[in-house]
Amino acid sequence: EKARQDGVAVIGVPSGFVPRAAVAYMTVSAYVVAHLAGVLPDPPEAEIEAAATLLEELVVELGPEAPNGSAAKALAGRLPGRVPVIYGAGMTAPVARRWKGQLNENSGIHAFWNELPEVDHNEIMGWETAPASGPFAAVFLADAHQHERTRRRLTLTARLIQDEGSEVHILESRGAAPLERVMSLVLTGDLVSIYLCAASYTDPSSMEVIERLKAELG
């Protein structure tokens, strides 16, 4: 209200959502702010509409009514009993972090994330003993517009991890513009987390441990 009184532009976000459920609203708001600030030269409306249309199509293709062999359901079917490690590179790195949080909060399971090329400087060594220390699964978030060398690194890293005996999955982004491609991977991760939640009869809205922590912190 103070900002409006002072004549400052305000982009409203609907209330009543847990933060992780408002990612699309916040992303669209950030796009609009970036345009108003001159960071994005072109008005973002067309890209936002294209992303919304693609997500509607993907909900049909990957959502609850989709066949069990759909990409999201197939991956969710491979992850029970395994610890997912989500890897991204460049634009898909923040999405990998999003996946990790969704698997933690919605599915109630351990999950970790990192980004290339940092993975190849240290973490890749842990995959040598991963099969002995626990059932891990590496999930790589790929993008057709990634730099050729980045894509080569991703493919090679995935193969080396697989050679060490761990399960590996590579998911490709969908769409043309950056917002479409990012949100396609976000949606896929959200659906995977919900399918895992349903398989274990976990309540995705339960935040009991976090609420206990907040209560004890005061």
PDB file of C-alpha atoms in Angstrom:
ATOM      1  CA  GLU A   1       0.000   0.000   0.000  1.00  0.00           C
ATOM      2  CA  LYS A   2       2.840   2.390   0.839  1.00  0.00           C
ATOM      3  CA  ALA A   3       4.437   1.755  -2.555  1.00  0.00           C
ATOM      4  CA  ARG A   4       1.157   2.475  -4.324  1.00  0.00           C
ATOM      5  CA  GLN A   5       0.719   5.652  -2.290  1.00  0.00           C
ATOM      6  CA  ASP A   6       4.201   6.740  -3.349  1.00  0.00           C
ATOM      7  CA  GLY A   7       3.446   6.040  -7.007  1.00  0.00           C
ATOM      8  CA  VAL A   8       5.779   3.052  -7.209  1.00  0.00           C
ATOM      9  CA  ALA A   9       4.767   0.281  -9.617  1.00  0.00           C
ATOM     10  CA  VAL A  10       3.377  -2.759  -7.785  1.00  0.00           C
ATOM     11  CA  ILE A  11       2.904  -6.224  -9.271  1.00  0.00           C
ATOM     12  CA  GLY A  12       0.510  -8.168  -7.081  1.00  0.00           C
ATOM     13  CA  VAL A  13       0.897 -11.857  -6.312  1.00  0.00           C
ATOM     14  CA  PRO A  14      -2.185 -13.812  -5.137  1.00  0.00           C
ATOM     15  CA  SER A  15      -2.107 -14.791  -1.477  1.00  0.00           C
ATOM     16  CA  GLY A  16      -2.875 -18.160   0.071  1.00  0.00           C
ATOM     17  CA  PHE A  17      -0.067 -20.135  -1.576  1.00  0.00           C
ATOM     18  CA  VAL A  18       2.857 -21.830   0.094  1.00  0.00           C
ATOM     19  CA  PRO A  19       5.965 -20.266  -1.494  1.00  0.00           C
ATOM     20  CA  ARG A  20       6.827 -23.290  -3.619  1.00  0.00           C
ATOM     21  CA  ALA A  21       3.356 -23.257  -5.197  1.00  0.00           C
ATOM     22  CA  ALA A  22       3.714 -19.646  -6.329  1.00  0.00           C
ATOM     23  CA  VAL A  23       6.782 -20.127  -8.526  1.00  0.00           C
ATOM     24  CA  ALA A  24       4.962 -19.252 -11.762  1.00  0.00           C
ATOM     25  CA  TYR A  25       3.505 -16.055 -10.296  1.00  0.00           C
ATOM     26  CA  MET A  26       6.922 -14.983  -8.999  1.00  0.00           C
ATOM     27  CA  THR A  27       8.660 -15.846 -12.273  1.00  0.00           C
ATOM     28  CA  VAL A  28       6.180 -13.857 -14.336  1.00  0.00           C
ATOM     29  CA  SER A  29       6.503 -10.937 -11.921  1.00  0.00           C
ATOM     30  CA  ALA A  30      10.294 -11.049 -12.261  1.00  0.00           C
ATOM     31  CA  TYR A  31       9.964 -11.028 -16.054  1.00  0.00           C
ATOM     32  CA  VAL A  32       7.732  -7.963 -15.957  1.00  0.00           C
ATOM     33  CA  VAL A  33      10.053  -6.155 -13.532  1.00  0.00           C
ATOM     34  CA  ALA A  34      13.057  -6.993 -15.718  1.00  0.00           C
ATOM     35  CA  HIS A  35      11.286  -5.473 -18.705  1.00  0.00           C
ATOM     36  CA  LEU A  36      10.274  -2.345 -16.779  1.00  0.00           C
ATOM     37  CA  ALA A  37      13.886  -1.974 -15.635  1.00  0.00           C
ATOM     38  CA  GLY A  38      15.155  -2.243 -19.207  1.00  0.00           C
ATOM     39  CA  VAL A  39      16.932  -5.565 -18.687  1.00  0.00           C
ATOM     40  CA  LEU A  40      14.560  -7.304 -21.107  1.00  0.00           C
ATOM     41  CA  PRO A  41      14.192  -5.054 -24.163  1.00  0.00           C
ATOM     42  CA  ASP A  42      11.110  -6.764 -25.572  1.00  0.00           C
ATOM     43  CA  PRO A  43       7.738  -6.910 -23.793  1.00  0.00           C
ATOM     44  CA  PRO A  44       7.468 -10.338 -22.134  1.00  0.00           C
ATOM     45  CA  GLU A  45       3.769 -10.965 -22.755  1.00  0.00           C
ATOM     46  CA  ALA A  46       4.259 -13.156 -25.840  1.00  0.00           C
ATOM     47  CA  GLU A  47       6.857 -15.343 -24.129  1.00  0.00           C
ATOM     48  CA  ILE A  48       4.699 -15.637 -21.011  1.00  0.00           C
ATOM     49  CA  GLU A  49       1.678 -16.674 -23.100  1.00  0.00           C
ATOM     50  CA  ALA A  50       3.759 -19.211 -25.023  1.00  0.00           C
ATOM     51  CA  ALA A  51       5.037 -20.701 -21.763  1.00  0.00           C
ATOM     52  CA  ALA A  52       1.510 -20.926 -20.347  1.00  0.00           C
ATOM     53  CA  THR A  53       0.282 -22.689 -23.491  1.00  0.00           C
ATOM     54  CA  LEU A  54       3.164 -25.167 -23.380  1.00  0.00           C
ATOM     55  CA  LEU A  55       2.548 -25.937 -19.706  1.00  0.00           C
ATOM     56  CA  GLU A  56      -1.120 -26.623 -20.410  1.00  0.00           C
ATOM     57  CA  GLU A  57      -0.053 -29.114 -23.080  1.00  0.00           C
ATOM     58  CA  LEU A  58       2.501 -30.721 -20.764  1.00  0.00           C
ATOM     59  CA  VAL A  59      -0.060 -31.147 -17.996  1.00  0.00           C
ATOM     60  CA  VAL A  60      -2.076 -33.289 -20.421  1.00  0.00           C
ATOM     61  CA  GLU A  61       1.042 -35.177 -21.542  1.00  0.00           C
ATOM     62  CA  LEU A  62       2.632 -35.671 -18.116  1.00  0.00           C
ATOM     63  CA  GLY A  63      -0.140 -35.057 -15.592  1.00  0.00           C
ATOM     64  CA  PRO A  64      -2.174 -37.482 -13.475  1.00  0.00           C
ATOM     65  CA  GLU A  65      -4.326 -38.630 -16.409  1.00  0.00           C
ATOM     66  CA  ALA A  66      -1.290 -39.396 -18.590  1.00  0.00           C
ATOM     67  CA  PRO A  67      -0.173 -42.996 -19.236  1.00  0.00           C
ATOM     68  CA  ASN A  68       2.155 -44.582 -16.697  1.00  0.00           C
ATOM     69  CA  GLY A  69       4.930 -44.516 -19.284  1.00  0.00           C
ATOM     70  CA  SER A  70       4.974 -40.718 -19.455  1.00  0.00           C
ATOM     71  CA  ALA A  71       8.332 -39.122 -18.657  1.00  0.00           C
ATOM     72  CA  ALA A  72       7.362 -37.818 -15.209  1.00  0.00           C
ATOM     73  CA  LYS A  73       5.637 -41.024 -14.085  1.00  0.00           C
ATOM     74  CA  ALA A  74       8.407 -43.205 -15.484  1.00  0.00           C
ATOM     75  CA  LEU A  75      11.079 -41.283 -13.591  1.00  0.00           C
ATOM     76  CA  ALA A  76       9.017 -41.262 -10.401  1.00  0.00           C
ATOM     77  CA  GLY A  77       8.702 -45.020 -10.736  1.00  0.00           C
ATOM     78  CA  ARG A  78      12.494 -45.395 -10.749  1.00  0.00           C
ATOM     79  CA  LEU A  79      13.239 -43.229  -7.708  1.00  0.00           C
ATOM     80  CA  PRO A  80      11.619 -44.955  -4.697  1.00  0.00           C
ATOM     81  CA  GLY A  81      14.379 -46.334  -2.483  1.00  0.00           C
ATOM     82  CA  ARG A  82      16.981 -44.151  -4.186  1.00  0.00           C
ATOM     83  CA  VAL A  83      18.441 -40.769  -3.264  1.00  0.00           C
ATOM     84  CA  PRO A  84      18.056 -38.420  -6.250  1.00  0.00           C
ATOM     85  CA  VAL A  85      20.963 -36.130  -7.071  1.00  0.00           C
ATOM     86  CA  ILE A  86      19.807 -33.444  -9.489  1.00  0.00           C
ATOM     87  CA  TYR A  87      22.313 -31.780 -11.797  1.00  0.00           C
ATOM     88  CA  GLY A  88      21.860 -28.707 -13.957  1.00  0.00           C
ATOM     89  CA  ALA A  89      24.097 -26.466 -16.032  1.00  0.00           C
ATOM     90  CA  GLY A  90      23.674 -22.788 -16.776  1.00  0.00           C
ATOM     91  CA  MET A  91      19.979 -22.011 -17.086  1.00  0.00           C
ATOM     92  CA  THR A  92      18.921 -25.399 -15.706  1.00  0.00           C
ATOM     93  CA  ALA A  93      20.995 -25.124 -12.502  1.00  0.00           C
ATOM     94  CA  PRO A  94      18.345 -23.120 -10.584  1.00  0.00           C
ATOM     95  CA  VAL A  95      15.772 -25.650 -11.757  1.00  0.00           C
ATOM     96  CA  ALA A  96      17.897 -28.445 -10.271  1.00  0.00           C
ATOM     97  CA  ARG A  97      17.766 -26.609  -6.961  1.00  0.00           C
ATOM     98  CA  ARG A  98      13.992 -26.313  -7.315  1.00  0.00           C
ATOM     99  CA  TRP A  99      13.725 -30.071  -7.925  1.00  0.00           C
ATOM    100  CA  LYS A 100      15.730 -30.763  -4.779  1.00  0.00           C
ATOM    101  CA  GLY A 101      13.418 -28.604  -2.662  1.00  0.00           C
ATOM    102  CA  GLN A 102      10.266 -30.122  -4.142  1.00  0.00           C
ATOM    103  CA  LEU A 103      11.491 -33.649  -3.488  1.00  0.00           C
ATOM    104  CA  ASN A 104      12.336 -32.680   0.095  1.00  0.00           C
ATOM    105  CA  GLU A 105       9.065 -30.892   0.866  1.00  0.00           C
ATOM    106  CA  ASN A 106       6.477 -32.631  -1.319  1.00  0.00           C
ATOM    107  CA  SER A 107       7.869 -36.167  -1.344  1.00  0.00           C
ATOM    108  CA  GLY A 108       9.498 -36.129   2.093  1.00  0.00           C
ATOM    109  CA  ILE A 109      12.724 -37.687   0.830  1.00  0.00           C
ATOM    110  CA  HIS A 110      16.382 -36.761   0.809  1.00  0.00           C
ATOM    111  CA  ALA A 111      17.594 -35.213  -2.439  1.00  0.00           C
ATOM    112  CA  PHE A 112      20.615 -33.156  -3.420  1.00  0.00           C
ATOM    113  CA  TRP A 113      21.586 -30.849  -6.264  1.00  0.00           C
ATOM    114  CA  ASN A 114      24.645 -29.329  -7.870  1.00  0.00           C
ATOM    115  CA  GLU A 115      25.663 -27.732 -11.149  1.00  0.00           C
ATOM    116  CA  LEU A 116      28.139 -28.377 -13.906  1.00  0.00           C
ATOM    117  CA  PRO A 117      31.036 -27.774 -14.274  1.00  0.00           C
ATOM    118  CA  GLU A 118      31.484 -27.631 -10.465  1.00  0.00           C
ATOM    119  CA  VAL A 119      30.388 -31.271 -10.178  1.00  0.00           C
ATOM    120  CA  ASP A 120      33.351 -32.364 -12.272  1.00  0.00           C
ATOM    121  CA  HIS A 121      35.860 -30.645  -9.982  1.00  0.00           C
ATOM    122  CA  ASN A 122      35.020 -32.701  -6.890  1.00  0.00           C
ATOM    123  CA  GLU A 123      31.616 -34.339  -6.515  1.00  0.00           C
ATOM    124  CA  ILE A 124      32.083 -36.725  -9.418  1.00  0.00           C
ATOM    125  CA  MET A 125      34.633 -38.624  -7.312  1.00  0.00           C
ATOM    126  CA  GLY A 126      31.896 -39.630  -4.883  1.00  0.00           C
ATOM    127  CA  TRP A 127      30.173 -41.634  -7.591  1.00  0.00           C
ATOM    128  CA  GLU A 128      33.027 -44.137  -7.562  1.00  0.00           C
ATOM    129  CA  THR A 129      31.740 -45.491  -4.240  1.00  0.00           C
ATOM    130  CA  ALA A 130      28.088 -44.467  -4.540  1.00  0.00           C
ATOM    131  CA  PRO A 131      26.748 -47.987  -5.218  1.00  0.00           C
ATOM    132  CA  ALA A 132      28.405 -49.222  -2.009  1.00  0.00           C
ATOM    133  CA  SER A 133      27.386 -46.280   0.190  1.00  0.00           C
ATOM    134  CA  GLY A 134      23.746 -46.106  -0.866  1.00  0.00           C
ATOM    135  CA  PRO A 135      21.289 -46.332  -3.767  1.00  0.00           C
ATOM    136  CA  PHE A 136      21.729 -42.999  -5.547  1.00  0.00           C
ATOM    137  CA  ALA A 137      20.260 -41.861  -8.862  1.00  0.00           C
ATOM    138  CA  ALA A 138      21.648 -38.985 -10.929  1.00  0.00           C
ATOM    139  CA  VAL A 139      19.116 -36.849 -12.799  1.00  0.00           C
ATOM    140  CA  PHE A 140      20.530 -34.404 -15.363  1.00  0.00           C
ATOM    141  CA  LEU A 141      18.433 -31.465 -16.562  1.00  0.00           C
ATOM    142  CA  ALA A 142      19.495 -30.773 -20.143  1.00  0.00           C
ATOM    143  CA  ASP A 143      18.592 -28.011 -22.562  1.00  0.00           C
ATOM    144  CA  ALA A 144      18.869 -28.079 -26.337  1.00  0.00           C
ATOM    145  CA  HIS A 145      20.212 -24.523 -26.315  1.00  0.00           C
ATOM    146  CA  GLN A 146      23.087 -25.289 -23.959  1.00  0.00           C
ATOM    147  CA  HIS A 147      26.544 -24.497 -25.291  1.00  0.00           C
ATOM    148  CA  GLU A 148      27.974 -27.405 -27.262  1.00  0.00           C
ATOM    149  CA  ARG A 149      30.813 -27.899 -24.767  1.00  0.00           C
ATOM    150  CA  THR A 150      28.406 -27.767 -21.821  1.00  0.00           C
ATOM    151  CA  ARG A 151      26.235 -30.404 -23.454  1.00  0.00           C
ATOM    152  CA  ARG A 152      29.274 -32.569 -24.153  1.00  0.00           C
ATOM    153  CA  ARG A 153      30.335 -32.236 -20.511  1.00  0.00           C
ATOM    154  CA  LEU A 154      26.860 -33.192 -19.301  1.00  0.00           C
ATOM    155  CA  THR A 155      26.690 -36.256 -21.534  1.00  0.00           C
ATOM    156  CA  LEU A 156      30.186 -37.383 -20.584  1.00  0.00           C
ATOM    157  CA  THR A 157      29.590 -36.874 -16.857  1.00  0.00           C
ATOM    158  CA  ALA A 158      26.362 -38.867 -17.062  1.00  0.00           C
ATOM    159  CA  ARG A 159      28.146 -41.719 -18.825  1.00  0.00           C
ATOM    160  CA  LEU A 160      30.985 -41.811 -16.297  1.00  0.00           C
ATOM    161  CA  ILE A 161      28.517 -41.954 -13.398  1.00  0.00           C
ATOM    162  CA  GLN A 162      26.617 -44.743 -15.114  1.00  0.00           C
ATOM    163  CA  ASP A 163      29.874 -46.613 -15.704  1.00  0.00           C
ATOM    164  CA  GLU A 164      30.424 -46.574 -11.931  1.00  0.00           C
ATOM    165  CA  GLY A 165      27.178 -48.487 -11.457  1.00  0.00           C
ATOM    166  CA  SER A 166      24.637 -45.813 -10.527  1.00  0.00           C
ATOM    167  CA  GLU A 167      21.359 -45.129 -12.274  1.00  0.00           C
ATOM    168  CA  VAL A 168      21.322 -42.072 -14.550  1.00  0.00           C
ATOM    169  CA  HIS A 169      18.459 -40.154 -16.147  1.00  0.00           C
ATOM    170  CA  ILE A 170      18.670 -37.222 -18.582  1.00  0.00           C
ATOM    171  CA  LEU A 171      15.620 -34.998 -19.018  1.00  0.00           C
ATOM    172  CA  GLU A 172      15.356 -32.524 -21.881  1.00  0.00           C
ATOM    173  CA  SER A 173      13.671 -29.142 -21.651  1.00  0.00           C
ATOM    174  CA  ARG A 174      10.752 -28.416 -23.970  1.00  0.00           C
ATOM    175  CA  GLY A 175       9.795 -25.299 -25.868  1.00  0.00           C
ATOM    176  CA  ALA A 176      11.568 -22.539 -27.768  1.00  0.00           C
ATOM    177  CA  ALA A 177      12.031 -19.444 -25.595  1.00  0.00           C
ATOM    178  CA  PRO A 178      13.974 -19.550 -22.297  1.00  0.00           C
ATOM    179  CA  LEU A 179      10.864 -19.185 -20.109  1.00  0.00           C
ATOM    180  CA  GLU A 180       9.174 -22.112 -21.840  1.00  0.00           C
ATOM    181  CA  ARG A 181      12.212 -24.325 -21.429  1.00  0.00           C
ATOM    182  CA  VAL A 182      12.782 -23.469 -17.780  1.00  0.00           C
ATOM    183  CA  MET A 183       9.142 -23.878 -16.804  1.00  0.00           C
ATOM    184  CA  SER A 184       8.843 -27.187 -18.669  1.00  0.00           C
ATOM    185  CA  LEU A 185      11.541 -28.635 -16.411  1.00  0.00           C
ATOM    186  CA  VAL A 186      10.016 -27.003 -13.326  1.00  0.00           C
ATOM    187  CA  LEU A 187       6.645 -28.597 -14.089  1.00  0.00           C
ATOM    188  CA  THR A 188       8.204 -32.007 -14.722  1.00  0.00           C
ATOM    189  CA  GLY A 189      10.005 -31.868 -11.382  1.00  0.00           C
ATOM    190  CA  ASP A 190       6.862 -30.798  -9.557  1.00  0.00           C
ATOM    191  CA  LEU A 191       4.933 -33.717 -11.043  1.00  0.00           C
ATOM    192  CA  VAL A 192       7.694 -36.198 -10.205  1.00  0.00           C
ATOM    193  CA  SER A 193       7.629 -35.007  -6.592  1.00  0.00           C
ATOM    194  CA  ILE A 194       3.843 -35.391  -6.404  1.00  0.00           C
ATOM    195  CA  TYR A 195       3.898 -38.882  -7.913  1.00  0.00           C
ATOM    196  CA  LEU A 196       6.529 -39.941  -5.368  1.00  0.00           C
ATOM    197  CA  CYS A 197       4.404 -38.401  -2.644  1.00  0.00           C
ATOM    198  CA  ALA A 198       1.334 -40.332  -3.791  1.00  0.00           C
ATOM    199  CA  ALA A 199       3.275 -43.595  -3.979  1.00  0.00           C
ATOM    200  CA  SER A 200       4.354 -43.273  -0.342  1.00  0.00           C
ATOM    201  CA  TYR A 201       1.029 -41.824   0.884  1.00  0.00           C
ATOM    202  CA  THR A 202       2.857 -38.697   2.055  1.00  0.00           C
ATOM    203  CA  ASP A 203       0.955 -35.461   2.642  1.00  0.00           C
ATOM    204  CA  PRO A 204       2.767 -32.843   0.501  1.00  0.00           C
ATOM    205  CA  SER A 205       1.292 -29.999   2.547  1.00  0.00           C
ATOM    206  CA  SER A 206       2.627 -31.316   5.858  1.00  0.00           C
ATOM    207  CA  MET A 207       5.384 -29.110   7.271  1.00  0.00           C
ATOM    208  CA  GLU A 208       5.388 -30.624  10.762  1.00  0.00           C
ATOM    209  CA  VAL A 209       9.159 -30.765  11.276  1.00  0.00           C
ATOM    210  CA  ILE A 210       9.643 -27.220   9.958  1.00  0.00           C
ATOM    211  CA  GLU A 211       6.810 -25.934  12.155  1.00  0.00           C
ATOM    212  CA  ARG A 212       8.312 -27.656  15.208  1.00  0.00           C
ATOM    213  CA  LEU A 213      11.669 -26.082  14.436  1.00  0.00           C
ATOM    214  CA  LYS A 214      10.105 -22.619  14.126  1.00  0.00           C
ATOM    215  CA  ALA A 215       8.164 -23.099  17.361  1.00  0.00           C
ATOM    216  CA  GLU A 216      11.254 -24.128  19.317  1.00  0.00           C
ATOM    217  CA  LEU A 217      13.329 -21.315  17.846  1.00  0.00           C
ATOM    218  CA  GLY A 218      10.667 -18.878  19.014  1.00  0.00           C
TER     219      GLY A 218
END
